[in-house]
PDB file of N, CA and C in Angstrom:
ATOM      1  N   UNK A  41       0.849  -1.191   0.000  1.00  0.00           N
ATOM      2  CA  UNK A  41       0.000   0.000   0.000  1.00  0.00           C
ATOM      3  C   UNK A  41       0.887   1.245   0.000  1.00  0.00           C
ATOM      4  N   UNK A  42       0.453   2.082  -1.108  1.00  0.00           N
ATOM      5  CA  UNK A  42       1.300   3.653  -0.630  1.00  0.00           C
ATOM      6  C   UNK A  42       1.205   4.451   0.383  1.00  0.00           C
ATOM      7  N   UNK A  43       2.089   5.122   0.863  1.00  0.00           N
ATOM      8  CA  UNK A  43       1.754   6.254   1.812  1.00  0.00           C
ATOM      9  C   UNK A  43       1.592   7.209   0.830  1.00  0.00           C
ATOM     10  N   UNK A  44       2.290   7.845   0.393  1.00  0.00           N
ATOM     11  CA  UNK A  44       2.130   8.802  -0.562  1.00  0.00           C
ATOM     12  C   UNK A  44       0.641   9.050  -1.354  1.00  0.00           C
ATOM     13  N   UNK A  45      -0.122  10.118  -1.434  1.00  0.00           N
ATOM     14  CA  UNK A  45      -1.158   9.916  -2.132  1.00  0.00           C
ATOM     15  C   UNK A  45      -1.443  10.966  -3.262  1.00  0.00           C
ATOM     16  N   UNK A  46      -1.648  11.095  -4.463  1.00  0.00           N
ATOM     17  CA  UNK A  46      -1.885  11.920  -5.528  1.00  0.00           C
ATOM     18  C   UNK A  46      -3.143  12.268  -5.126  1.00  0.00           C
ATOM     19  N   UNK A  47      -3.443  13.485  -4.196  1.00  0.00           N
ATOM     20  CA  UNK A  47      -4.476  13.863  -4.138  1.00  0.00           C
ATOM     21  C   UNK A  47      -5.493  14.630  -5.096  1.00  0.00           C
ATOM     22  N   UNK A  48      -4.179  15.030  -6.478  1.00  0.00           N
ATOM     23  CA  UNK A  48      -4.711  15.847  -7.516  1.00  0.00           C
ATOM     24  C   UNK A  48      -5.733  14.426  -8.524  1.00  0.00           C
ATOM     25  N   UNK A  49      -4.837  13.140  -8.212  1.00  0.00           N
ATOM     26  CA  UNK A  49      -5.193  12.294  -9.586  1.00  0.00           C
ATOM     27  C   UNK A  49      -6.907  11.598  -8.667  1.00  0.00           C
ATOM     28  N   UNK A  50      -6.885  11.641  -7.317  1.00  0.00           N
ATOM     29  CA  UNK A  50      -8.277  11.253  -6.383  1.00  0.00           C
ATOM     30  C   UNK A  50      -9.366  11.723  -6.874  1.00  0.00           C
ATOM     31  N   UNK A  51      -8.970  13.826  -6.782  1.00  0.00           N
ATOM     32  CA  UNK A  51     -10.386  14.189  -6.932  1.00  0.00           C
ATOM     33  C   UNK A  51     -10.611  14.177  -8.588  1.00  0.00           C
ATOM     34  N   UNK A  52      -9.906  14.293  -9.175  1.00  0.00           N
ATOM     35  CA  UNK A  52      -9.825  13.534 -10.985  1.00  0.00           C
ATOM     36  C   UNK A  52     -11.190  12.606 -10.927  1.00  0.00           C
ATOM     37  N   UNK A  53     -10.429  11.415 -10.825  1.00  0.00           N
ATOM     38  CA  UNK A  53     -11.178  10.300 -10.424  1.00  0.00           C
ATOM     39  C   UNK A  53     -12.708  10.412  -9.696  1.00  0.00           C
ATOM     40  N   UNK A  54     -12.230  11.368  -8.853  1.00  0.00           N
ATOM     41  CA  UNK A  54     -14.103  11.550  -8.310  1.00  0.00           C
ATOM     42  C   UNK A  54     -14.839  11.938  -8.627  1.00  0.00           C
ATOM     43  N   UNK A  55     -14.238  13.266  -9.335  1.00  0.00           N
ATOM     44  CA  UNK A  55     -14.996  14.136 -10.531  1.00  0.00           C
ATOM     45  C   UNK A  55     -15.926  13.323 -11.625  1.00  0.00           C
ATOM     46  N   UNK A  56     -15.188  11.795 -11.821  1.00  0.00           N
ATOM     47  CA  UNK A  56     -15.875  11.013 -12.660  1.00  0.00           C
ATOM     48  C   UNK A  56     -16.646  10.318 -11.825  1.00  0.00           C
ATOM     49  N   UNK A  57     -17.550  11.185 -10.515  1.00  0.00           N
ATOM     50  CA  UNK A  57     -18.293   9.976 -10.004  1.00  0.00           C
ATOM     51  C   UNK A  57     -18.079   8.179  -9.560  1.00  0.00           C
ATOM     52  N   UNK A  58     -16.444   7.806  -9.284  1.00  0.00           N
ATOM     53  CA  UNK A  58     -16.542   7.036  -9.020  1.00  0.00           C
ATOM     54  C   UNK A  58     -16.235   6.655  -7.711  1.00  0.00           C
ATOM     55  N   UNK A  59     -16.703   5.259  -7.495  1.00  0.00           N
ATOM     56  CA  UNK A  59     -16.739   5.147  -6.005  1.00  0.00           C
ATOM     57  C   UNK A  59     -15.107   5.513  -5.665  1.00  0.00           C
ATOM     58  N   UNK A  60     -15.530   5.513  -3.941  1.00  0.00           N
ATOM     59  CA  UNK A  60     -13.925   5.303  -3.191  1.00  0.00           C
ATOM     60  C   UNK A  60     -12.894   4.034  -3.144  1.00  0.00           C
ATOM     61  N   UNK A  61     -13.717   3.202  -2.774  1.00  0.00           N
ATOM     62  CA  UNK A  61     -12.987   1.709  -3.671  1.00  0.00           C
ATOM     63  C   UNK A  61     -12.783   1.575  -4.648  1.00  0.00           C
ATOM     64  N   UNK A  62     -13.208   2.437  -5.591  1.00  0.00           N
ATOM     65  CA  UNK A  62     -12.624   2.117  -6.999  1.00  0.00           C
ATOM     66  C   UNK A  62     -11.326   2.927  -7.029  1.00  0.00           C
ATOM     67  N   UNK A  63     -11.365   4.286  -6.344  1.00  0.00           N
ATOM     68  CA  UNK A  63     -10.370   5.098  -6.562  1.00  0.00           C
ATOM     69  C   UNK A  63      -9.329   4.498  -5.865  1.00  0.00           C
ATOM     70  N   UNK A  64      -9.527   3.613  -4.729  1.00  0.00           N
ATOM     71  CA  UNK A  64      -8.131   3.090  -3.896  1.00  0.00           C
ATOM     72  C   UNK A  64      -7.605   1.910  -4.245  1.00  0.00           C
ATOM     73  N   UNK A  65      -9.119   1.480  -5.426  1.00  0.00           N
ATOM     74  CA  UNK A  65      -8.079   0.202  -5.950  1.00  0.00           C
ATOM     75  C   UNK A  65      -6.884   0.505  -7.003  1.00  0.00           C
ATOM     76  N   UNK A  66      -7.588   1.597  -7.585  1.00  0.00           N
ATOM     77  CA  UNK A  66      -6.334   2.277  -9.245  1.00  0.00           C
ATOM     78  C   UNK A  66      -5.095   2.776  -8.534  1.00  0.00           C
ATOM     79  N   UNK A  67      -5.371   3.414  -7.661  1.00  0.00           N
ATOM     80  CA  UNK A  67      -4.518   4.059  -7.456  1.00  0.00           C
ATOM     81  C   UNK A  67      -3.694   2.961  -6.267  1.00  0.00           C
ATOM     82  N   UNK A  68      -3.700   2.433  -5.734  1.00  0.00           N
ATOM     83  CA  UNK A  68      -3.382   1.413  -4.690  1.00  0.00           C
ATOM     84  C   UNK A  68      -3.142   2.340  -3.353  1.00  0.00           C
ATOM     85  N   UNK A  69      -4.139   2.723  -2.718  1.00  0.00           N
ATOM     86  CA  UNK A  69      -3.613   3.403  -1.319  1.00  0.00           C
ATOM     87  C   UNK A  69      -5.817   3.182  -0.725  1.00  0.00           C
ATOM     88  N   UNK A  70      -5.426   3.649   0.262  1.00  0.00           N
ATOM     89  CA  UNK A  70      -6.615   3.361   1.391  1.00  0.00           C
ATOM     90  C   UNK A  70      -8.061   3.555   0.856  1.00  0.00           C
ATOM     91  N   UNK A  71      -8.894   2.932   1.331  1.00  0.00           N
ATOM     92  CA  UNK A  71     -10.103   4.075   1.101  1.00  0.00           C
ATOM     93  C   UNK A  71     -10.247   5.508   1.972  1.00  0.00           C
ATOM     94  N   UNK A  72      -9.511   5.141   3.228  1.00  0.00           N
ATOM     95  CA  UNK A  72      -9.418   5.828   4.382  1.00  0.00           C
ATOM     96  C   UNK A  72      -8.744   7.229   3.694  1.00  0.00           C
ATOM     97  N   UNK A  73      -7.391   7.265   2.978  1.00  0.00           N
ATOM     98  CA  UNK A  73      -6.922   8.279   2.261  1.00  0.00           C
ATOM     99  C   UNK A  73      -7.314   8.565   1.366  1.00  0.00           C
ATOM    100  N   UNK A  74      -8.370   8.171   0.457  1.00  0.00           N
ATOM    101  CA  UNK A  74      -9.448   8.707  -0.562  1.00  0.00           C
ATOM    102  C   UNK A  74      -9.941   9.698  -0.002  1.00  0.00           C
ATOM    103  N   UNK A  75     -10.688   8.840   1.039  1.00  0.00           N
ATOM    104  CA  UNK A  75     -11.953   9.912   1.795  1.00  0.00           C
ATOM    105  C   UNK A  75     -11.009  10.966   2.429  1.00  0.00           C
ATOM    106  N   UNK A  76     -10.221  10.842   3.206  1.00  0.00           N
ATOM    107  CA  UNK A  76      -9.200  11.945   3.209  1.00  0.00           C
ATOM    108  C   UNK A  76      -9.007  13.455   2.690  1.00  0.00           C
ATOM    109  N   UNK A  77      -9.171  12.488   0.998  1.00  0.00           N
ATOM    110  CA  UNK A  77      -8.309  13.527   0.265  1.00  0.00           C
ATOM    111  C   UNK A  77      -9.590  14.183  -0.698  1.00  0.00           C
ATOM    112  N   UNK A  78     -10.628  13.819  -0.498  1.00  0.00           N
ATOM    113  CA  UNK A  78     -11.885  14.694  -1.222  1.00  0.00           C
ATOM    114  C   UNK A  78     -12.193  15.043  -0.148  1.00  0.00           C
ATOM    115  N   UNK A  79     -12.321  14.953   1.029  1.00  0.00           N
ATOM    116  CA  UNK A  79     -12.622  15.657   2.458  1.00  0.00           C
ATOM    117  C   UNK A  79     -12.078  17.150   2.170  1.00  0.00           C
ATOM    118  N   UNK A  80     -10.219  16.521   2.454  1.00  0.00           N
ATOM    119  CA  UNK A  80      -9.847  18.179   2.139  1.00  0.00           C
ATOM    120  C   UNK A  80      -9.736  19.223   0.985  1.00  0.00           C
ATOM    121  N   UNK A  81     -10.335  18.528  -0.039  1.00  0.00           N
ATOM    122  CA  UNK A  81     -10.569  18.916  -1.267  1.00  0.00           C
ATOM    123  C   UNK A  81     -11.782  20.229  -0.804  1.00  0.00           C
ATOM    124  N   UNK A  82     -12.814  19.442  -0.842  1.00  0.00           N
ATOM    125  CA  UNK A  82     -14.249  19.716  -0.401  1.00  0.00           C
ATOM    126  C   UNK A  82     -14.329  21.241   0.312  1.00  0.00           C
ATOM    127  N   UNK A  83     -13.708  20.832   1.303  1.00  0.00           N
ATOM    128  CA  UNK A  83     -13.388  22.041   2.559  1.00  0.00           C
ATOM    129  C   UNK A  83     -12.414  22.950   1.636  1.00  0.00           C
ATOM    130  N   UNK A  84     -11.427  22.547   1.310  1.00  0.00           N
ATOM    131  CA  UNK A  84     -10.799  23.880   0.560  1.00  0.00           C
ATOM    132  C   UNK A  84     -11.861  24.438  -0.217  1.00  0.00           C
ATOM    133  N   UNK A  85     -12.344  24.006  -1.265  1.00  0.00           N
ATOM    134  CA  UNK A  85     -13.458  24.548  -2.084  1.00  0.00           C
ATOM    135  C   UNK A  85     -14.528  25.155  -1.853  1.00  0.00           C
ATOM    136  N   UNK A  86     -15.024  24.919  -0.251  1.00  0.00           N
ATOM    137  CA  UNK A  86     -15.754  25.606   0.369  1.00  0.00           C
ATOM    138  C   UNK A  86     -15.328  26.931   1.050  1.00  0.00           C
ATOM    139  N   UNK A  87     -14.102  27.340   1.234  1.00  0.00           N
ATOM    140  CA  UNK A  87     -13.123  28.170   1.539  1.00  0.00           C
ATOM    141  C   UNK A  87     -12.996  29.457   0.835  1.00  0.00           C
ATOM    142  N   UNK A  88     -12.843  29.157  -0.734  1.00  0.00           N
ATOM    143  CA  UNK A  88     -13.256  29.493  -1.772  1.00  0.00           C
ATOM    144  C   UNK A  88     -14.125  30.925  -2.265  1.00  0.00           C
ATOM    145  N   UNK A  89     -13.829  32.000  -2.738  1.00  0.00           N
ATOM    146  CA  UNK A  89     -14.975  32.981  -2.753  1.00  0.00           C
ATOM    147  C   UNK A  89     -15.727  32.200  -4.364  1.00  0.00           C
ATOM    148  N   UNK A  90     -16.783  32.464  -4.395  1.00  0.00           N
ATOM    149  CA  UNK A  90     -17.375  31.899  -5.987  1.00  0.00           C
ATOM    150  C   UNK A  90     -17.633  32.979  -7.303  1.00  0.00           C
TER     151      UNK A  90
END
């Protein structure tokens, strides 16, 4: 399993609506660091002026 996580190539991937197990199987790292990493995605974006 990686530690390291491409948080840019996650929310990619999520953007295409796919699950979190799918994203931790391609990429080989957690579901735990998926959810992680669209968590802090999310919150940054909410941060955000629009």
């Amino acid at each position: 399993m990686r530690t390291s996580v491409d948080k840019a190539r996650i929310v990619q991937l999520h953007a295409q609506h796919l699950d979190a197990a799918i994203i931790a199987e391609r990429l080989g790292c957690s579901r735990r660091a998926v959810h992680l990493a669209i968590q802090q995605w999310t919150a940054a974006q909410a941060e955000q002026p629009s």
